[in-house]
Coordinates of C-alpha atoms in Angstrom, one line a residue:
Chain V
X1 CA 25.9 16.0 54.4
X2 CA 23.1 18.5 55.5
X3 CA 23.0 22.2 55.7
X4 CA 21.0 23.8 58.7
X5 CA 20.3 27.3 59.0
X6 CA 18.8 28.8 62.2
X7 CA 18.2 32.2 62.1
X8 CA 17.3 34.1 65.5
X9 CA 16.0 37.6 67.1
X10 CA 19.2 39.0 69.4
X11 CA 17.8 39.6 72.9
X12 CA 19.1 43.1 74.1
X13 CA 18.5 44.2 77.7
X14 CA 20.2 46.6 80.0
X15 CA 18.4 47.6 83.1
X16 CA 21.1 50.2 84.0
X17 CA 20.2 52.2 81.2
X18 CA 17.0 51.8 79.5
X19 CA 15.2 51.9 83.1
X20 CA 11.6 51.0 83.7
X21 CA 11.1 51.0 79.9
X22 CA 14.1 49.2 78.8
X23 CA 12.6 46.7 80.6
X24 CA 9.2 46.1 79.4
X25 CA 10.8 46.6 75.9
X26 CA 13.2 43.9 76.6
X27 CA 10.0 41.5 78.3
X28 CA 8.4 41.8 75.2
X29 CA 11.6 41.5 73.0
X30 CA 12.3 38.3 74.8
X31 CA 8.5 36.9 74.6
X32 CA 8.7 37.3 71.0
X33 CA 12.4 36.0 70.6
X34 CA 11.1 32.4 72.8
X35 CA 8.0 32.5 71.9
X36 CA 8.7 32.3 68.0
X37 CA 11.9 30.2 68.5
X38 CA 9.4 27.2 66.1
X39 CA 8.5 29.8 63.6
X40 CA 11.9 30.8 63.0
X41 CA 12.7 26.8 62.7
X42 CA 10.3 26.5 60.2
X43 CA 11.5 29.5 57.9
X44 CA 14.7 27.9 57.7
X45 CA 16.0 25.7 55.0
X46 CA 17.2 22.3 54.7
X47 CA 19.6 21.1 52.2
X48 CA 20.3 17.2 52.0
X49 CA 21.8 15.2 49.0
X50 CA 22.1 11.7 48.1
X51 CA 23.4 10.0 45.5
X52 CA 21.7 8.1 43.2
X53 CA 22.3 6.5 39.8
X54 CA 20.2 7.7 37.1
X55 CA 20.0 6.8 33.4
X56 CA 19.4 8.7 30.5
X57 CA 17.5 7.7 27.7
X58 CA 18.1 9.1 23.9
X59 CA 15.6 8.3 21.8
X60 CA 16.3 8.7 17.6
X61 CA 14.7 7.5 14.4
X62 CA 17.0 5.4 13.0
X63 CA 17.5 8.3 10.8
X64 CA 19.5 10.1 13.6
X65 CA 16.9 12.9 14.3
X66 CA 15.9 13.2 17.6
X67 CA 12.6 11.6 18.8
X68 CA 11.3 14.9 20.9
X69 CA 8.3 15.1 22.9
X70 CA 7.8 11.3 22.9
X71 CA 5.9 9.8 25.7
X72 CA 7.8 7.6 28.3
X73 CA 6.4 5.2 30.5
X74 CA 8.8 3.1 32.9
X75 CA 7.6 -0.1 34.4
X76 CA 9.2 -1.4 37.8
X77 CA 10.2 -5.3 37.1
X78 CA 7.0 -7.7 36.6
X79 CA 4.5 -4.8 37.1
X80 CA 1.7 -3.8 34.7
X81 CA 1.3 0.0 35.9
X82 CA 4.2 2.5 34.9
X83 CA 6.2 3.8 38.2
X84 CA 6.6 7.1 36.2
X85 CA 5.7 8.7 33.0
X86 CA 6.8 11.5 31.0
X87 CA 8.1 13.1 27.9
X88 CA 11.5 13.1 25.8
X89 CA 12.9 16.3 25.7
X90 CA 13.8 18.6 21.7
X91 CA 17.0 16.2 21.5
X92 CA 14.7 13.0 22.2
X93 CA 16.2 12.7 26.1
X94 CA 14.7 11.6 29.1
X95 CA 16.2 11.0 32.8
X96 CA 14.8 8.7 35.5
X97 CA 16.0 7.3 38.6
X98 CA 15.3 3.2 39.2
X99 CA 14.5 2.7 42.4
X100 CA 17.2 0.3 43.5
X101 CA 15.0 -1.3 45.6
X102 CA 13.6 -3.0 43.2
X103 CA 16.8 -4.5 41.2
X104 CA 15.5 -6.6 38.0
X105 CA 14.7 -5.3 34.2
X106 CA 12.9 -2.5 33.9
X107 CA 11.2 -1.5 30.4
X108 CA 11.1 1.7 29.5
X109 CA 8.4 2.2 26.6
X110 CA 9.1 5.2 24.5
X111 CA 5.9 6.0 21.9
X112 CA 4.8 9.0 19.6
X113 CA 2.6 8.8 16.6
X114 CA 2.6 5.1 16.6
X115 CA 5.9 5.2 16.2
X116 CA 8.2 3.6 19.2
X117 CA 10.5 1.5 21.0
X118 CA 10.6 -0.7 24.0
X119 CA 14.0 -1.2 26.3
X120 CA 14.8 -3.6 29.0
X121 CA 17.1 -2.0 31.4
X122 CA 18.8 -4.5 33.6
X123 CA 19.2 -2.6 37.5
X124 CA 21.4 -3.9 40.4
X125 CA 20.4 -3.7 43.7
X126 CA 22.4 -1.3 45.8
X127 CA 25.3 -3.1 47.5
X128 CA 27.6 -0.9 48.3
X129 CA 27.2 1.9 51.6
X130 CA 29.4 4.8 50.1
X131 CA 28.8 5.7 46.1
X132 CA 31.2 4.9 44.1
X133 CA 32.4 7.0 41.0
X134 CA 31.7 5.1 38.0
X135 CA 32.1 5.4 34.3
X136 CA 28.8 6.2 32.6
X137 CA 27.7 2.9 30.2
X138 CA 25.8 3.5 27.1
X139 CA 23.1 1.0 26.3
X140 CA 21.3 1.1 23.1
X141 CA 17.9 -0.9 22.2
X142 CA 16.8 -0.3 19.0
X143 CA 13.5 -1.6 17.3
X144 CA 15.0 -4.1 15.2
X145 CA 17.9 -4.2 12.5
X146 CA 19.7 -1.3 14.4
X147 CA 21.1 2.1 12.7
X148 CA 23.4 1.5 10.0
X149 CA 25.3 4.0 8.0
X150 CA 24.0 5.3 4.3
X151 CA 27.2 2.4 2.9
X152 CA 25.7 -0.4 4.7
X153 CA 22.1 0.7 3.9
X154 CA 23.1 0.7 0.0
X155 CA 24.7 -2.5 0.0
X156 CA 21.8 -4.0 2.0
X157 CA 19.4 -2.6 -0.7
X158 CA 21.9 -3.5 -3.5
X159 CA 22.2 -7.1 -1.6
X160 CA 18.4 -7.4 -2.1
X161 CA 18.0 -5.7 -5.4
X162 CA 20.4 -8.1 -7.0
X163 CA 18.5 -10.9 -5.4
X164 CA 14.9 -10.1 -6.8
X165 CA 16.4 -9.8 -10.3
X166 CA 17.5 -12.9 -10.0
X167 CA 14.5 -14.3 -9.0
X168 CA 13.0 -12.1 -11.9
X169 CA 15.7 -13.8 -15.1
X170 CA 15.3 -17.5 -13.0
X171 CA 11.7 -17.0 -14.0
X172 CA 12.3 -15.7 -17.6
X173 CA 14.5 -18.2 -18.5
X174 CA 14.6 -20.2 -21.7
X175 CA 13.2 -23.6 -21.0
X176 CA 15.3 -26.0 -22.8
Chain R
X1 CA 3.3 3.5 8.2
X2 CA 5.3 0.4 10.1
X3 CA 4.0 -0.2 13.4
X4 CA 7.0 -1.5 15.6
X5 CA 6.7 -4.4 17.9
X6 CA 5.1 -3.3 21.5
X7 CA 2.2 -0.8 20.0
X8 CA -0.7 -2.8 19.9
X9 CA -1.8 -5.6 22.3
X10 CA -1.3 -9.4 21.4
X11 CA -4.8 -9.9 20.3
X12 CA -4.7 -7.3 17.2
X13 CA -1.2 -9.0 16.1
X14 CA -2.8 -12.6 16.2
X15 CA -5.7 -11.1 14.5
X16 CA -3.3 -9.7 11.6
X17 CA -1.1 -12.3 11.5
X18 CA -5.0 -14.5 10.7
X19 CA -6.2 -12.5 8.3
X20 CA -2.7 -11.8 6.1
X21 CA -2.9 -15.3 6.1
X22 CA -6.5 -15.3 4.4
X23 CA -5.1 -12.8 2.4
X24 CA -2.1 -14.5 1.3
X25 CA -4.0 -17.5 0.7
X26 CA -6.9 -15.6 -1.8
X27 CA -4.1 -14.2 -3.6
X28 CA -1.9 -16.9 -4.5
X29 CA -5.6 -19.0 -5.5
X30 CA -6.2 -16.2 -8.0
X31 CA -3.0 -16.1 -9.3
X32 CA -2.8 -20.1 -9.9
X33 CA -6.1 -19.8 -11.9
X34 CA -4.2 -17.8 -14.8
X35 CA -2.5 -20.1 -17.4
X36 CA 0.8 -19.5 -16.3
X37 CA 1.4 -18.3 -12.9
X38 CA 5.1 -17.8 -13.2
X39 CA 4.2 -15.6 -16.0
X40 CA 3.8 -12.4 -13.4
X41 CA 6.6 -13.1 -11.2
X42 CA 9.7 -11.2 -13.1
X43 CA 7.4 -8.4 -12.3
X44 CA 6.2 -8.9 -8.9
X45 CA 10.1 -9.7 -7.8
X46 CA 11.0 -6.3 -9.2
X47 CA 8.7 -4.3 -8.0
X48 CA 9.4 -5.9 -4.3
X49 CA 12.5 -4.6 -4.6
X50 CA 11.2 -0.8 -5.0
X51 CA 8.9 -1.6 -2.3
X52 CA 12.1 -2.6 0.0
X53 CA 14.1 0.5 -1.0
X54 CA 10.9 2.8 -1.2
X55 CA 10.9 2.3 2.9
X56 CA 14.0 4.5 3.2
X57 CA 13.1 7.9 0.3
X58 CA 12.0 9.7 3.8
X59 CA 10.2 13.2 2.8
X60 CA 10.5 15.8 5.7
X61 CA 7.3 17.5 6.2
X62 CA 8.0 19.7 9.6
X63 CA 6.9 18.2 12.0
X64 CA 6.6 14.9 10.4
X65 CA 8.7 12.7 8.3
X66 CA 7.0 10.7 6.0
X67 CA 8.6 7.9 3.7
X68 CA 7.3 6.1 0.1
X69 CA 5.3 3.4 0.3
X70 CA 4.3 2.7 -3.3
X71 CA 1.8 -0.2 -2.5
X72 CA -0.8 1.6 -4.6
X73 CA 1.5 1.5 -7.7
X74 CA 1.8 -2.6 -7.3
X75 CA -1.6 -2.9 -6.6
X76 CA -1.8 -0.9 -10.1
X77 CA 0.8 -3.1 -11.2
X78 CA 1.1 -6.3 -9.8
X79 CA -2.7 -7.3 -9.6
X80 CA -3.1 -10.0 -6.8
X81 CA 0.9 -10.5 -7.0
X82 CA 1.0 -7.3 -4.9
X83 CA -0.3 -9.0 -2.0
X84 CA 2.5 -11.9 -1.7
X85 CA 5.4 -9.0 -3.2
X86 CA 4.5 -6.7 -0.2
X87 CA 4.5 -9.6 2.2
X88 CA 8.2 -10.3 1.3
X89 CA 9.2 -6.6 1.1
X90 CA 8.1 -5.8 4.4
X91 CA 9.7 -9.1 5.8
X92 CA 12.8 -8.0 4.5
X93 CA 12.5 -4.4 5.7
X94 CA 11.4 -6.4 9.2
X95 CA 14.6 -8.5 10.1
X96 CA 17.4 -5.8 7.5
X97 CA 16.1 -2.0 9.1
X98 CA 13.9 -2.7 11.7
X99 CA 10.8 -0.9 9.7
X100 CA 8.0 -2.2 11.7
X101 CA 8.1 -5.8 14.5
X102 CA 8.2 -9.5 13.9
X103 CA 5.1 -9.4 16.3
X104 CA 3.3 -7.0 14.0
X105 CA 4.4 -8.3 10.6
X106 CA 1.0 -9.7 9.9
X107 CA -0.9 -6.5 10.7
X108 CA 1.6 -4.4 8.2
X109 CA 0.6 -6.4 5.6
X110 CA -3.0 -5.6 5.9
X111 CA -2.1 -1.9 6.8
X112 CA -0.5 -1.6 3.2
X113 CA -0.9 -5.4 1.7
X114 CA -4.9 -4.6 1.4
X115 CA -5.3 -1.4 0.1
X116 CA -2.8 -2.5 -2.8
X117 CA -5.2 -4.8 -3.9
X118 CA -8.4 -1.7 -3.4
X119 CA -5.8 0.2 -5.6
X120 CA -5.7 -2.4 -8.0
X121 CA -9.5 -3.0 -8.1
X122 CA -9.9 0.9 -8.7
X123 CA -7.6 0.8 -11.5
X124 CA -9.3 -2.1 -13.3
X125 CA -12.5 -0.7 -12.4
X126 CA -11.8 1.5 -15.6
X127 CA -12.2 -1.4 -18.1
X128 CA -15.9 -2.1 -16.5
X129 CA -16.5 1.5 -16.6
X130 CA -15.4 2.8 -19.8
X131 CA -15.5 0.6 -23.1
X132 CA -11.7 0.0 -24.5
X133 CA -12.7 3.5 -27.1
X134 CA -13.5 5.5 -24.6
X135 CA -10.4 4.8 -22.9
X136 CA -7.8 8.3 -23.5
X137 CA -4.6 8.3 -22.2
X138 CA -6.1 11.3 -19.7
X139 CA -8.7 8.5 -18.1
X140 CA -6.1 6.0 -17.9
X141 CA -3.8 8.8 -15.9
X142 CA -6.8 9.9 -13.7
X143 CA -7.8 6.1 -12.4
X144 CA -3.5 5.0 -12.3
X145 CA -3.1 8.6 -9.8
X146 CA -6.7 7.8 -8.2
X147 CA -5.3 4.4 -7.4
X148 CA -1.8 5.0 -6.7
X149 CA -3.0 7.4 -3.7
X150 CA -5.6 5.5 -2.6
X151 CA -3.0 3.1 -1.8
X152 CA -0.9 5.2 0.7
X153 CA -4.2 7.2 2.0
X154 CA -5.8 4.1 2.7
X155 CA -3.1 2.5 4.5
X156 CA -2.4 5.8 6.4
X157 CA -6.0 5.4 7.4
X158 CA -5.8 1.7 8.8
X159 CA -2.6 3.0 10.9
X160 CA -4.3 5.6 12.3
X161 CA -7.6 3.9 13.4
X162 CA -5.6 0.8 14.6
X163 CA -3.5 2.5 16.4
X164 CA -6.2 5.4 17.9
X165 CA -8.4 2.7 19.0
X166 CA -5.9 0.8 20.7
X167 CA -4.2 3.2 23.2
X168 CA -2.9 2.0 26.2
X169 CA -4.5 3.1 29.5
X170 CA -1.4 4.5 31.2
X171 CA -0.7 7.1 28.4
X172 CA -1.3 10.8 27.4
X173 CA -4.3 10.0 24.9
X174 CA -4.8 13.5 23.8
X175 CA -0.6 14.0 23.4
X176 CA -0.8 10.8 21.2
X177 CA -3.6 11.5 19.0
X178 CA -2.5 15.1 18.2
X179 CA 0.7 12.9 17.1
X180 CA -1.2 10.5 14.7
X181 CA -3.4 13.5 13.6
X182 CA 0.2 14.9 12.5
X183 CA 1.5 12.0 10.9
X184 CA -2.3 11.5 9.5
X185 CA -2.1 15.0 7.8
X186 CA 1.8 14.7 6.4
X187 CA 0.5 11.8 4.4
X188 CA -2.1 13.8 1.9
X189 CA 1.1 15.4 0.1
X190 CA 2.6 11.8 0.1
X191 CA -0.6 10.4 -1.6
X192 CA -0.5 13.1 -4.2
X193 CA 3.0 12.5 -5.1
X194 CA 2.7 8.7 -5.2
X195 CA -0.4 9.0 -7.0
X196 CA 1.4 11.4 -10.1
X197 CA 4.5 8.7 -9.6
X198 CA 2.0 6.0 -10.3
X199 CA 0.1 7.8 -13.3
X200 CA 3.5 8.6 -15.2
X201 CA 4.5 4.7 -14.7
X202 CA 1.1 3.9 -15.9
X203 CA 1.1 6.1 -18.7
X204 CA 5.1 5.2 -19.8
X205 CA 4.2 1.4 -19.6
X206 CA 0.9 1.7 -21.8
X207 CA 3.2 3.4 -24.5
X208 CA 6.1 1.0 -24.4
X209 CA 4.9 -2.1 -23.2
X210 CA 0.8 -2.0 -23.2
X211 CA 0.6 -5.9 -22.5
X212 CA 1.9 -5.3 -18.4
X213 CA -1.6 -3.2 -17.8
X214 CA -3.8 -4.7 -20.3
X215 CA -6.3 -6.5 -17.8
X216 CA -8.5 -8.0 -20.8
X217 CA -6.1 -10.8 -21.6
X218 CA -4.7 -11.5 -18.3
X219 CA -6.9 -13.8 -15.9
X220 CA -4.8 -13.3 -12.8
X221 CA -5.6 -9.5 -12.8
X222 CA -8.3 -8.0 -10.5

């Protein structure tokens, strides 16, 4: 859908009453209304929309505070050089549009501080004429074991402990 | 302190993986030269497991969070069986939380595997220093907190310059190294900490059990 807005001068003339005057006045009203007709074009605004699919990225530490004012880099499918760049936003969010052009994976590199992540973002290549409504998926990539609550991290570290003091009595065992 | 896989290009990860290798490879020589190498290991499995859980006591320090590292105290500690104890810890912290990459696993254990053993060469630095009556409990805490944050201060330093000198083209370079200087910075508090954690252990394990940090007798000690 577009929106077109035309805005023009109204031409006013009337010879009966305005005389020899009236006309010159309405001559030059007229020059002016023509002769600007492109300027007033130009002044106007146009409104268009498409729709496109976007994704949003939220980065965290796997502490659950947001990872603000990270840099992002995006990377097309099987190129070197990032399409786009930017920077996470105070609750560690970003938004970019894929072209879908160019369907494949794209990777999506999100650094600060040394700290970071990298995400491969499957994208379809636009099939369908009309957009369709569709529910919104949620992706995650994480930079390894993923974000566990406080219970699993305990017994993970209990797990662990139990197994290096193990290790530890194995090797102060009594020899027989 | 973990670099995460996709940081640094493919040549610095082959290079760490190489040279914790070496590493690994010194260490375990020294430790087979003592009389009996299983002699250390109680210890060294132990202490990996405070290394493993140390990785998640996070300290917020606005803007930064910063988390224990403790490779000073093993150095301290462990001798050469810190080397081999942090390899495994941060294996384990690897594959179970994610700390740091599989790619980069050989360059984490020379960010903090390596400046355990500097720790550990500081500390026993004291007995070549100071003969055994000169040695008061206050010298013995000054060279345990000396070494304990050298350990994180050291390793903070190897992050940053590893990671400074390897920026990628396509990014904000000033952004990113305001961002290290940051994290650079929120580490001096974490070294003094670590280093008066490390000085108290020293001082509590000279009173009750003097034979864990008395270098003299044992050969597989720096």
């Amino acid at each position: 859908m577009s929106h077109f807005t035309h805005l023009s001068l109204p031409l006013v003339s009337g010879r009966s009453r305005l005389g020899v005057d009236g006309w010159l006045f309405g001559a030059v009203l007229g020059v002016v209304s023509l002769g600007g007709a492109e300027a007033a074009i130009a002044h106007g605004v146009v409104t268009t929309y498409q729709i496109k699919p976007q994704i949003q990225l939220r980065a965290t530490y796997d502490s659950g505070e947001p990872f603000a004012q990270a840099q992002i880099s995006v990377y097309p499918p099987n190129q070197d050089t990032p399409s786009q760049t930017g920077q996470t936003d105070q609750q560690g969010q970003f938004l970019f549009t894929p072209d879908s052009a160019q369907p494949g994976v794209w990777q999506v590199k999100v650094r600060a501080g040394g700290h970071g992540a990298v995400m491969n973002i499957p994208v379809a290549a636009a099939t369908a004429a009309e957009p369709t409504e569709q529910a919104p998926q949620t992706l995650a990539a994480t930079t390894g074991g993923g974000v566990y609550t406080p219970l699993q991290k305990g017994v993970m570290v209990g797990a662990i402990a139990w197994g290096c003091l193990g290790t530890a009595l194995f090797c102060l065992r009594r020899k027989g | 302190m973990h670099i995460p896989d996709g940081i640094l290009p493919a040549q610095i990860c082959l290079g760490g993986y190489a040279l914790t290798g070496l590493t690994t490879w010194f260490s375990l020589k020294q430790i087979n030269r003592c009389a009996n190498p299983l002699e250390g290991v109680p210890r060294a499995a132990l202490l990996t497991a405070a290394f493993f859980a140390a990785s998640l006591l996070r300290i917020p320090l606005p803007p930064a969070s910063v988390h224990f590292v403790l490779n000073g105290m093993l150095g301290v500690v462990l001798g050469y069986y810190a080397f081999p104890a942090i390899l495994v810890g941060l294996g384990l912290q690897a594959i179970m939380f994610g700390h740091g990459g599989l790619s980069t696993y050989g360059v984490n254990a020379v960010i903090m595997g390596i400046p355990a053993l500097v720790a550990a060469a500081l500390f026993r630095s004291r007995d070549r220093l100071f003969p055994a009556q000169a040695q008061t409990r206050w010298l013995t805490g000054s060279f345990a907190f000396m070494a304990g944050a050298s350990g994180v201060g050291l390793a903070a330093l190897v992050f940053y310059s590893l990671v400074i000198f390897n920026l990628p083209a396509d990014l904000n370079a000033q952004a990113e190294q305001a961002a290290l200087t940051t994290l650079l910075v929120a580490h001096v508090p974490l070294m003094l900490l670590e280093g008066a954690f490390t000085a108290l252990l020293v001082l509590f394990l000279e009173k009750v059990k003097p034979e864990l940090l008395n270098l003299r007798r044992n050969t597989h000690s720096l």
